[in-house]
Short mmCIF file of C-alpha atoms and ligand atoms in Angstrom, two decimals:
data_model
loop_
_atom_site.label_atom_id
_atom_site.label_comp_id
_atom_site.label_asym_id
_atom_site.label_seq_id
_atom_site.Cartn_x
_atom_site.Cartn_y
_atom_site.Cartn_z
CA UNK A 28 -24.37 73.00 58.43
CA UNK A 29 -24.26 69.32 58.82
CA UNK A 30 -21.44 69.12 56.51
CA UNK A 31 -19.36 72.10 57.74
CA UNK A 32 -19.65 70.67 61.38
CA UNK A 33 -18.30 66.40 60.07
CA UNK A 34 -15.89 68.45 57.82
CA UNK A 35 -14.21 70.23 61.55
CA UNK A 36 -15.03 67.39 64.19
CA UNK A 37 -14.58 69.06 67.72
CA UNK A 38 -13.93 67.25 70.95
CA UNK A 39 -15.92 67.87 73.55
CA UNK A 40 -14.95 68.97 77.20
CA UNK A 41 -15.64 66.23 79.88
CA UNK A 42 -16.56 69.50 82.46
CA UNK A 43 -19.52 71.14 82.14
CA UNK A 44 -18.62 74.28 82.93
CA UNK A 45 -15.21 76.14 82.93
CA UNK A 46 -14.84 77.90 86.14
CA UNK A 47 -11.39 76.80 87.43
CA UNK A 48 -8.27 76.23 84.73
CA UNK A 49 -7.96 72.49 86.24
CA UNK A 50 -11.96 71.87 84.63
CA UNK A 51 -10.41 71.00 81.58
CA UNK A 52 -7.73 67.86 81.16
CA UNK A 53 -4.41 68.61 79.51
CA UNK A 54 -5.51 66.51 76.58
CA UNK A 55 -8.95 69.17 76.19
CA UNK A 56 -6.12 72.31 76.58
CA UNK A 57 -4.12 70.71 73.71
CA UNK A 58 -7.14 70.35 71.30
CA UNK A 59 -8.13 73.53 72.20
CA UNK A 60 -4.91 74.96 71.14
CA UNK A 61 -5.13 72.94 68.04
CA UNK A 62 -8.74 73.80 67.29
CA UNK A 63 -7.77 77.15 67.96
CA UNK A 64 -5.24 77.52 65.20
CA UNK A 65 -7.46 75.52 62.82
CA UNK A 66 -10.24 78.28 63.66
CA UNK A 67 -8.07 81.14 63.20
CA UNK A 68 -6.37 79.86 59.84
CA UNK A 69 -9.91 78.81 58.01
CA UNK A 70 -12.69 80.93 60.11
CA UNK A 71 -15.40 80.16 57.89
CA UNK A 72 -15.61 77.08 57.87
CA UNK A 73 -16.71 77.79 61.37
CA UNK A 74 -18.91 80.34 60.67
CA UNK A 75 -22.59 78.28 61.30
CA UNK A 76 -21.04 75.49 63.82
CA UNK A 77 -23.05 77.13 66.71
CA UNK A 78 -26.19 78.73 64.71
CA UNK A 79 -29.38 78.84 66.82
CA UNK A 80 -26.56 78.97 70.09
CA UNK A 81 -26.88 81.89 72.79
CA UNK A 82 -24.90 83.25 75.71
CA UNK A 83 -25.59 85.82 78.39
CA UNK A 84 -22.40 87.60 78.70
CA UNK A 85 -22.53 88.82 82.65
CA UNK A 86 -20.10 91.31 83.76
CA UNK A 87 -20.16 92.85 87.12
CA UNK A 88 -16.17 94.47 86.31
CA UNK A 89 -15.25 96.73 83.00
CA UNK A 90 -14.04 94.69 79.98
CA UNK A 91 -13.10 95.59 76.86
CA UNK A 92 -11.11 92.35 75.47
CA UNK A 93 -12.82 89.78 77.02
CA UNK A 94 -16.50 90.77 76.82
CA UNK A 95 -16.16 92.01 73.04
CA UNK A 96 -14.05 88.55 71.95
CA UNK A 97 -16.89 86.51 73.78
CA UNK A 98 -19.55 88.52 71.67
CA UNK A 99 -17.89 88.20 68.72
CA UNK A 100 -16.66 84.98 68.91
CA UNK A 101 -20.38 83.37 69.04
CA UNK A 102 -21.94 85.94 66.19
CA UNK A 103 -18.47 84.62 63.92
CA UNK A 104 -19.17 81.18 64.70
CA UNK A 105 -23.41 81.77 63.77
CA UNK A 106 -25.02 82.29 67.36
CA UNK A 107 -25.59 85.31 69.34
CA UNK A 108 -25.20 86.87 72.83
CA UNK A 109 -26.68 88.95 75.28
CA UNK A 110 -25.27 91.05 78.05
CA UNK A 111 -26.43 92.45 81.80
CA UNK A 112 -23.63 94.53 83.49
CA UNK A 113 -23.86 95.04 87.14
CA UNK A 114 -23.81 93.06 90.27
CA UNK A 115 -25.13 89.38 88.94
CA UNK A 116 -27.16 89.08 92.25
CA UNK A 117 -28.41 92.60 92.79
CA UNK A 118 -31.83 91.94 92.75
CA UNK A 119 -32.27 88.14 93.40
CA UNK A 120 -30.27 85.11 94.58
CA UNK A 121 -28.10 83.81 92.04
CA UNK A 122 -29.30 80.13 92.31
CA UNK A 123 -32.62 81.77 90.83
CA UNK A 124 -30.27 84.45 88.38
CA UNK A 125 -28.97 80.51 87.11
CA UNK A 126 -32.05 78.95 86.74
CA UNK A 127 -33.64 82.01 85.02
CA UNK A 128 -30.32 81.64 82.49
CA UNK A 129 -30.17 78.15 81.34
CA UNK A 130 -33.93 78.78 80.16
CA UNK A 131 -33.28 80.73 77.34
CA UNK A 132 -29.00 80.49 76.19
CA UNK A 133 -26.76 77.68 75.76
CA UNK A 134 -23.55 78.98 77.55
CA UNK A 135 -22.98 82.01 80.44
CA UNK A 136 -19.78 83.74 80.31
CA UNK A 137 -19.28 85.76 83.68
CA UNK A 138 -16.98 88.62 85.17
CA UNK A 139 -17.54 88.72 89.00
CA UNK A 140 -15.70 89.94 91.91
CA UNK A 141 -15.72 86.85 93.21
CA UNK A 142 -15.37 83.08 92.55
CA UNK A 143 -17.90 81.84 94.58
CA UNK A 144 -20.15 83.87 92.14
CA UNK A 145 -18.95 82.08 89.57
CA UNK A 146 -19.46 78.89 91.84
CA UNK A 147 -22.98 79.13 92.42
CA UNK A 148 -24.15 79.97 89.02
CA UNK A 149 -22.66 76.94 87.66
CA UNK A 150 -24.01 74.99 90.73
CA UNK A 151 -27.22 75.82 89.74
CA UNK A 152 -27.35 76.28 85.74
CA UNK A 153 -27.42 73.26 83.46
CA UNK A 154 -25.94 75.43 80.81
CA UNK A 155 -21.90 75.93 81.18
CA UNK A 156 -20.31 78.55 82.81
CA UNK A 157 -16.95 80.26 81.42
CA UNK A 158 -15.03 82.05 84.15
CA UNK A 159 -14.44 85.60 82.45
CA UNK A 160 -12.07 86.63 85.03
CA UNK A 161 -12.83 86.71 89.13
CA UNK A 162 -10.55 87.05 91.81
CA UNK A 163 -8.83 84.13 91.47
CA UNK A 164 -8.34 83.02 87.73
CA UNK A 165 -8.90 84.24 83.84
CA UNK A 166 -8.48 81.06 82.65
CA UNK A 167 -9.46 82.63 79.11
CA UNK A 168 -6.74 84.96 79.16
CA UNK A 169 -4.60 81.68 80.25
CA UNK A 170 -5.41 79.71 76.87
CA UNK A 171 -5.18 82.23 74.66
CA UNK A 172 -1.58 83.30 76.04
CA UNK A 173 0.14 79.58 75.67
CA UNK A 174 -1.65 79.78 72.52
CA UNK A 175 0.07 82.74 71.65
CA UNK A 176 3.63 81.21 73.19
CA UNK A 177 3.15 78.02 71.19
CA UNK A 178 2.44 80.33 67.56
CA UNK A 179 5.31 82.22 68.27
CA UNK A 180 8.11 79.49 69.35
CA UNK A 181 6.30 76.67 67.94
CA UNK A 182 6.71 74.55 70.76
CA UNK A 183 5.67 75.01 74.50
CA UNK A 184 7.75 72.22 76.39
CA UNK A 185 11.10 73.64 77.54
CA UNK A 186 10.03 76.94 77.20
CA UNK A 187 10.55 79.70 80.22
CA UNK A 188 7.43 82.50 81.25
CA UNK A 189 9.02 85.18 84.08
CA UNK A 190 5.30 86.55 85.23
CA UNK A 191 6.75 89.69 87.15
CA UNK A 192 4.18 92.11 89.28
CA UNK A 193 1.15 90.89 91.56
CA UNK A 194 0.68 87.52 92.26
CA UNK A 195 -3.15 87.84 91.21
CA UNK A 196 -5.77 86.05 89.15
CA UNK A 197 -3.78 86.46 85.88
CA UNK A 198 -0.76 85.07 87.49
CA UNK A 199 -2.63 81.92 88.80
CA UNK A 200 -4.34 80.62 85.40
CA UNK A 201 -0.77 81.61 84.03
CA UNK A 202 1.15 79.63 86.22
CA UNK A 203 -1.11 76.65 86.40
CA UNK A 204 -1.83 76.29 82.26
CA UNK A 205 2.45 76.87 81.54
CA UNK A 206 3.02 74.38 84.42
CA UNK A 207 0.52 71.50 82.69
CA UNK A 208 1.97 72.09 79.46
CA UNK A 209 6.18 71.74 80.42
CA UNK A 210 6.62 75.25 80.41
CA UNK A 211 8.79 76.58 82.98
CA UNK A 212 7.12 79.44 85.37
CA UNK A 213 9.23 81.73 87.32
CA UNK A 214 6.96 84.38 89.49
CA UNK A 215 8.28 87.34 91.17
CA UNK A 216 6.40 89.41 93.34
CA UNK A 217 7.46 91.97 96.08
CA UNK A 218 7.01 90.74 99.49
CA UNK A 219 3.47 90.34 101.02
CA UNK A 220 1.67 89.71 97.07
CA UNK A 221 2.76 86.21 96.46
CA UNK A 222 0.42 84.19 94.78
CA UNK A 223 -2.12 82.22 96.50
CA UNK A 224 -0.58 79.29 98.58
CA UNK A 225 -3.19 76.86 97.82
CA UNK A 226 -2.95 77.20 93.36
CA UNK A 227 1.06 77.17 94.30
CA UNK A 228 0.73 73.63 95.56
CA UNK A 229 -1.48 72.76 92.89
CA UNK A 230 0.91 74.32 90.56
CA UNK A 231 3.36 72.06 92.44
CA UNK A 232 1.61 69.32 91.45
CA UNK A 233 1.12 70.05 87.88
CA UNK A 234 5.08 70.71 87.69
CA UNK A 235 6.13 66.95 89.01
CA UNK A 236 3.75 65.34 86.40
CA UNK A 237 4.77 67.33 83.20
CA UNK A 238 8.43 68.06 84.62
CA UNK A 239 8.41 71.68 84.12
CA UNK A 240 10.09 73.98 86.63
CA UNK A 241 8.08 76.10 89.40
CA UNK A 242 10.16 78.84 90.76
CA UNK A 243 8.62 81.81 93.25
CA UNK A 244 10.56 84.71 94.05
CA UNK A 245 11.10 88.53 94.92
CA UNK A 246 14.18 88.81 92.80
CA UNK A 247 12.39 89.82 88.97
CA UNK A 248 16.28 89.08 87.91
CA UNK A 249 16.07 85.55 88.80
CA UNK A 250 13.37 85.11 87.62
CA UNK A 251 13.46 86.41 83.86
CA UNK A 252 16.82 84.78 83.53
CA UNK A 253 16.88 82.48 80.37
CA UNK A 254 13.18 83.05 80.05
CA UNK A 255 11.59 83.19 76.52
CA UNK A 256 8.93 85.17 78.13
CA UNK A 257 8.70 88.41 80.35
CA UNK A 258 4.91 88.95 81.11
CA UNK A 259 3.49 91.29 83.99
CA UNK A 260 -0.02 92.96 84.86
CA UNK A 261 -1.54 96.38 86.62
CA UNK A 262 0.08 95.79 90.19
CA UNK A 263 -3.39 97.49 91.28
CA UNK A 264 -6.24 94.75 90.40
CA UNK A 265 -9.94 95.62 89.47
CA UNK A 266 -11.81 96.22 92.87
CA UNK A 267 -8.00 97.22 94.90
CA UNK A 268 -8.10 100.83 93.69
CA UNK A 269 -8.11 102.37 97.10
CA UNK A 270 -4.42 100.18 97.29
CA UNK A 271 -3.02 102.14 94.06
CA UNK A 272 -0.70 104.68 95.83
CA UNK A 273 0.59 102.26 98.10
CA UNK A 274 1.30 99.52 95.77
CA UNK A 275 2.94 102.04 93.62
CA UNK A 276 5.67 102.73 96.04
CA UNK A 277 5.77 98.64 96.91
CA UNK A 278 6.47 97.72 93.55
CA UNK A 279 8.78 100.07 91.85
CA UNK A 280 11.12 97.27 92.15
CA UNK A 281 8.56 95.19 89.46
CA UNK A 282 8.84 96.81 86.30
CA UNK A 283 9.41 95.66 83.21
CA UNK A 284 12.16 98.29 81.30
CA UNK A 285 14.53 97.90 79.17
CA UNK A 286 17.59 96.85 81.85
CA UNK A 287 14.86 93.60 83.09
CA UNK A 288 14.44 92.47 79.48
CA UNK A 289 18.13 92.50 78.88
CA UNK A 290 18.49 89.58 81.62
CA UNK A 291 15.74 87.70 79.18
CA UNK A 292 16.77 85.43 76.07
CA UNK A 293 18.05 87.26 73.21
CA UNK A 294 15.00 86.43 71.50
CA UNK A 295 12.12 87.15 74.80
CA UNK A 296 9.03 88.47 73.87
CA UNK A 297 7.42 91.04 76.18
CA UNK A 298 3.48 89.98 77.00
CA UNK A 299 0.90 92.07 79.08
CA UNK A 300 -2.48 90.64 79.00
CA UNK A 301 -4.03 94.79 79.16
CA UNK A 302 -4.87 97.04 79.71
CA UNK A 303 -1.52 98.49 80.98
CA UNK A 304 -0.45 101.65 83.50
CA UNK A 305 2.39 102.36 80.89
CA UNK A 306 5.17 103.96 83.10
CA UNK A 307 3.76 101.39 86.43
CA UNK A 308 4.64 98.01 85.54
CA UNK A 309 5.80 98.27 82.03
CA UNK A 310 7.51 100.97 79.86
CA UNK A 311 6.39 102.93 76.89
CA UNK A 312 9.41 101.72 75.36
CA UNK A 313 9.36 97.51 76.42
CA UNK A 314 5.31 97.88 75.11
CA UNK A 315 6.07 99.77 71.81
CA UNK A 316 9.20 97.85 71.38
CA UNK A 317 9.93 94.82 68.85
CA UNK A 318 9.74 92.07 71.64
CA UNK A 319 6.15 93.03 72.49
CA UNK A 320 3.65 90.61 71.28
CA UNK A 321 0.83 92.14 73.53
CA UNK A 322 -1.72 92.79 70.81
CA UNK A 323 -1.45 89.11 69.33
CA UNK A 324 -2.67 88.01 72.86
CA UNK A 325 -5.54 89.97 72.63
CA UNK A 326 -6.34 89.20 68.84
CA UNK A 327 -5.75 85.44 70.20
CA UNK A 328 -8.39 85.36 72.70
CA UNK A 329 -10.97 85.77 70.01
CA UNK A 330 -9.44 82.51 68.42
CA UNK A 331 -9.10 80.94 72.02
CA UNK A 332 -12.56 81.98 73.33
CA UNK A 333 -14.03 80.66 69.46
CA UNK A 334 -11.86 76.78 70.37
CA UNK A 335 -13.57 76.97 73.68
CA UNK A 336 -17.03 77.54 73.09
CA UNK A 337 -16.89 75.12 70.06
CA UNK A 338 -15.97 72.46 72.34
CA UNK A 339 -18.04 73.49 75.34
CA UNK A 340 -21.79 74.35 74.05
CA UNK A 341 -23.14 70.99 73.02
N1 CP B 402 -7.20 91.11 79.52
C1 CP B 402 -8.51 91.32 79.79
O1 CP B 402 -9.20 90.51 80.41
O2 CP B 402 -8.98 92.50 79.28
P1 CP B 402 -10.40 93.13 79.66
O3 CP B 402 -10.37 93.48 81.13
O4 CP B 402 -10.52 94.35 78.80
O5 CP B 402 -11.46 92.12 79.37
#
């Protein structure tokens, strides 16, 4: 093991836990996109650099991407998981839930409603927490999209990503990774499901240090024009069901066909991080077409998730 761990040398993240996309530096998101592609090119010589390593998976939403990836991203690299689905602090307060945790696993991946559940747990565990989605960010959807971006056009600076639907949790860790990295982010949302004001000025902030462009709109023409990529999401979130009919009607101006991905680059890729309302947001024909790249974002965020625990469980 020894020799397979000097042979890969992984940097280690400053943060001890991974709850908001800002935890980790731009310099950690660059090796992790780095260690990423190393991981997915030569996989075993990965496959005992976290032997003896556990996680409890917690998932209080479905999942089918994220919460398989995470399990087999740890097995792949030699350590194991295991998983409790349901509210995280049904039965006791989560500042006990943490401190029952870090006991017995090395990392805790969680899927909560909200981010202050995310917040606590890592308040009160020693072991890192991975945000697996709340309803804020999915910063692990985040990394393993511009990871996806940079395999396809090689290089992320200059770059253009229209995000085109809700202004949600998705659209957040989007907006905020691109930014960081000198990709230009255009959003569109109808009116009244802009994204939240606060990660905007953040976003702002991120924009004036790497000199990427932030644009916000309700015009999805402006905003895919020149872009490289078109992505959009369910415009009804986990948890918003009761909304579903209403937001239909609200949003018909938000999907992605053929006639928005025409005002795209010749060469745009279509991205969805899924599952997708086919016929809502996005049509059978933009997913099934040649631009779509939606399955190599979710075979990335086994890659991603791999980079990421590799340089977070010490
Ligand atoms: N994209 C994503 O997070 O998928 P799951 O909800 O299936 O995990």
């Amino acid at each position: 093991m020894a020799t397979l761990i000097a042979a890969q040398p992984v940097t280690q993240v400053a943060a001890t836990d991974l709850v908001r996309d800002l935890d980790l530096t731009d310099d950690e998101v660059q090796c992790l996109l780095d260690l990423a592609g190393k991981v997915k090119r030569t996989p075993a010589k990965f496959a005992r650099a976290l032997a003896g390593k556990y996680l409890a998976l917690l998932f209080e939403k479905p999942s089918l991407r994220t919460r398989l990836t995470f399990e087999l991203s740890i097995k792949q690299l030699g350590g194991d998981s295991v998983v409790s689905e349901g509210p995280v602090d049904g039965r006791e307060p989560l500042k006990d839930v943490a401190r029952n945790l870090e006991r017995w696993v090395q990392g805790i991946v969680a899927r909560t409603f909200s981010q202050s559940t995310i917040e606590e747990l890592a308040q009160w565990s020693s072991a890192p927490v991975i945000n697996a989605l709340s309803d804020l960010y999915h910063p692990c959807q985040a990394l393993a999209d511009v990871f996806t971006l940079r395999e396809r056009f090689g290089e992320l600076r200059g770059l253009k990503l229209a995000f085109v639907g809700d202004g949600n949790n998705v659209a957040h860790s989007l907006m905020l990774t691109a930014l960081r990295l000198g990709v230009d982010f255009a959003i569109s949302t109808p009116e009244g499901y802009a994204p939240n004001a606060e990660i905007v000025a953040q976003a702002e902030g991120l924009a004036a240090v790497s000199g990427a462009r932030l644009q916000v709109t309700h015009d999805p023409a402006k905003a895919v024009a020149g872009a490289s990529a078109v992505y959009t999401d369910v415009w009804t979130s986990m948890g918003k069901e009761k909304e579903s009919a209403k937001r239909r009607k609200q949003f018909a101006s938000h999907q992605v066909n053929g006639g928005l991905m025409a005002l795209a680059r010749h060469d745009a890729v279509f991205m969805h991080c899924l599952p997708a309302k086919r016929g809502e947001e996005v049509t059978d024909a933009v997913i099934e077409s040649g631009q779509s790249i939606v399955f190599d974002q979710a075979e990335n965020r086994l890659h991603a998730q791999k980079a990421l625990l590799l340089m977070m469980l010490r």
